[in-house]
Amino acid sequence: MLKMTYVYIFSYLMLYTCCILAFFDNEINLECRGKSYKNVTLTAYFPSYDEDYEDGLLDMKGVPLRTLQDFLDDRNQYVTLAMDKKLRIPYGSPICIPELNQHFGHRIRIQVRDTSSELTGTGYSRADICVRSETDSYDKNFNKHVTLVFE
């Protein structure tokens, strides 16, 4: 009888562990696979809440900007990234930044959905990630060189 109890407990623990690992699969795999660009300067920008500049809240297709902080708070499915429009990167292209994944301890889903005149001509040497506020833009994880991986 005692042996059967151990078997049931062991089976339950194995099932529970498998379910937990499957549920958090996104959290475990921090690696980025795809075409990578190294030494990309990652800067941050934030939505402009100025009433005179309504477009400051929207990406290049008129969709509201998605910030890193809202993604981390589980309020968004992805984070908006702005890049040089001359690159003609398809709208919504998924990007992985291994340095951010490592820092935050899980995969940050990033999509190229915006551009700006400041990025024109910078090619793959610069990218702007959308953050919640000006204060957030001074975070030590930005304004530095990172690796961009196009997945």
Coordinates of C-alpha atoms in Angstrom, one line a residue:
M1 CA 0.0 0.0 0.0
L2 CA 2.8 2.4 0.9
K3 CA 4.6 1.6 -2.3
M4 CA 1.4 2.5 -4.4
T5 CA 1.2 5.8 -2.5
Y6 CA 4.8 6.6 -3.6
V7 CA 4.0 5.7 -7.1
Y8 CA 1.0 8.0 -7.2
I9 CA 2.9 10.9 -5.6
F10 CA 5.8 10.4 -8.1
S11 CA 3.4 10.3 -11.0
Y12 CA 1.6 13.4 -9.8
L13 CA 4.9 15.3 -9.4
M14 CA 6.1 14.2 -12.8
L15 CA 2.9 15.4 -14.4
Y16 CA 2.9 18.6 -12.5
T17 CA 6.5 19.3 -13.5
C18 CA 5.8 18.6 -17.1
C19 CA 2.8 20.9 -17.2
I20 CA 4.7 23.7 -15.4
L21 CA 7.6 23.4 -17.8
A22 CA 5.3 23.4 -20.8
F23 CA 3.4 26.5 -19.5
F24 CA 6.7 28.4 -19.0
D25 CA 8.5 27.1 -22.1
N26 CA 8.7 30.7 -23.3
E27 CA 10.4 31.7 -20.1
I28 CA 13.1 29.0 -20.2
N29 CA 14.4 29.4 -23.8
L30 CA 16.3 32.8 -23.8
E31 CA 18.3 32.0 -26.9
C32 CA 17.7 33.9 -30.1
R33 CA 18.1 32.2 -33.5
G34 CA 18.1 33.9 -36.8
K35 CA 20.1 36.6 -38.8
S36 CA 22.0 38.6 -36.2
Y37 CA 23.5 42.1 -36.3
K38 CA 26.0 42.9 -33.6
N39 CA 27.0 46.2 -32.0
V40 CA 23.6 47.8 -32.7
T41 CA 23.0 51.0 -30.7
L42 CA 19.8 50.4 -28.7
T43 CA 18.2 53.7 -27.7
A44 CA 14.8 54.2 -26.1
Y45 CA 11.8 56.4 -27.0
F46 CA 8.5 56.9 -25.3
P47 CA 5.0 57.9 -26.3
S48 CA 4.3 61.6 -26.6
Y49 CA 1.2 62.6 -24.7
D50 CA 1.3 66.1 -26.0
E51 CA -2.3 67.0 -27.2
D52 CA -0.9 68.8 -30.2
Y53 CA 0.9 65.7 -31.4
E54 CA -1.6 62.9 -31.4
D55 CA 0.6 60.7 -33.7
G56 CA 3.2 60.5 -30.9
L57 CA 1.0 57.7 -29.4
L58 CA 0.9 55.6 -32.6
D59 CA 3.2 53.5 -34.7
M60 CA 3.8 53.9 -38.4
K61 CA 0.4 52.2 -39.2
G62 CA -1.6 54.0 -36.6
V63 CA -1.6 51.3 -34.0
P64 CA -0.9 52.4 -30.4
L65 CA 2.7 52.0 -29.3
R66 CA 3.5 49.0 -27.1
T67 CA 6.0 49.7 -24.3
L68 CA 8.5 47.4 -22.7
Q69 CA 7.1 48.1 -19.2
D70 CA 3.6 47.3 -20.3
F71 CA 4.9 44.0 -21.8
L72 CA 6.7 43.2 -18.6
D73 CA 3.5 43.9 -16.7
D74 CA 1.7 41.5 -19.1
R75 CA -0.4 44.3 -20.6
N76 CA 0.9 43.9 -24.1
Q77 CA 1.7 40.9 -26.4
Y78 CA 4.9 42.6 -27.8
V79 CA 7.1 45.7 -27.6
T80 CA 7.3 48.2 -30.4
L81 CA 10.7 48.7 -32.0
A82 CA 11.6 51.5 -34.4
M83 CA 14.2 51.1 -37.2
D84 CA 15.4 52.9 -40.4
K85 CA 12.5 52.9 -42.9
K86 CA 15.0 52.7 -45.8
L87 CA 15.7 49.1 -44.7
R88 CA 12.1 48.2 -45.7
I89 CA 11.7 45.7 -42.9
P90 CA 8.2 44.2 -43.0
Y91 CA 5.8 45.7 -40.5
G92 CA 5.6 43.4 -37.4
S93 CA 8.9 41.5 -38.1
P94 CA 9.9 39.7 -34.9
I95 CA 13.2 40.7 -33.3
C96 CA 15.1 39.1 -30.4
I97 CA 17.6 41.0 -28.2
P98 CA 19.5 38.4 -26.2
E99 CA 20.9 41.0 -23.8
L100 CA 17.3 42.1 -22.8
N101 CA 16.2 38.4 -22.4
Q102 CA 19.1 37.8 -20.1
H103 CA 18.5 40.9 -18.1
F104 CA 14.8 40.4 -17.6
G105 CA 15.0 36.6 -17.3
H106 CA 12.5 35.7 -20.0
R107 CA 12.0 36.3 -23.7
I108 CA 11.0 39.8 -24.6
R109 CA 8.8 39.7 -27.7
I110 CA 9.8 42.7 -29.9
Q111 CA 8.3 43.7 -33.3
V112 CA 9.5 46.3 -35.8
R113 CA 6.5 48.5 -36.1
D114 CA 7.8 52.1 -36.2
T115 CA 10.3 54.4 -37.6
S116 CA 11.4 58.1 -37.2
S117 CA 13.3 60.7 -39.1
E118 CA 16.2 60.3 -36.6
L119 CA 16.7 56.7 -37.7
T120 CA 16.7 57.4 -41.5
G121 CA 20.1 56.4 -42.9
T122 CA 21.3 54.5 -39.8
G123 CA 20.7 51.1 -41.3
Y124 CA 21.2 48.2 -38.9
S125 CA 23.4 50.3 -36.6
R126 CA 20.6 51.7 -34.5
A127 CA 17.2 50.7 -33.1
D128 CA 14.8 52.5 -30.8
I129 CA 12.8 50.5 -28.3
C130 CA 9.5 51.9 -26.9
V131 CA 9.4 52.5 -23.2
R132 CA 6.7 54.0 -20.9
S133 CA 8.3 57.3 -20.0
E134 CA 11.2 59.6 -20.3
T135 CA 12.5 58.3 -16.9
D136 CA 12.4 54.8 -18.3
S137 CA 14.5 55.8 -21.3
Y138 CA 17.5 56.4 -19.0
D139 CA 17.6 52.8 -17.9
K140 CA 21.0 51.2 -18.0
N141 CA 19.8 48.6 -20.5
F142 CA 19.4 51.2 -23.2
N143 CA 21.8 53.6 -24.8
K144 CA 24.3 50.8 -25.3
H145 CA 25.3 48.2 -27.9
V146 CA 23.3 45.0 -28.3
T147 CA 22.7 42.2 -30.7
L148 CA 19.6 42.3 -32.9
V149 CA 18.4 38.9 -34.1
F150 CA 15.8 38.8 -36.8
E151 CA 13.8 35.6 -36.2

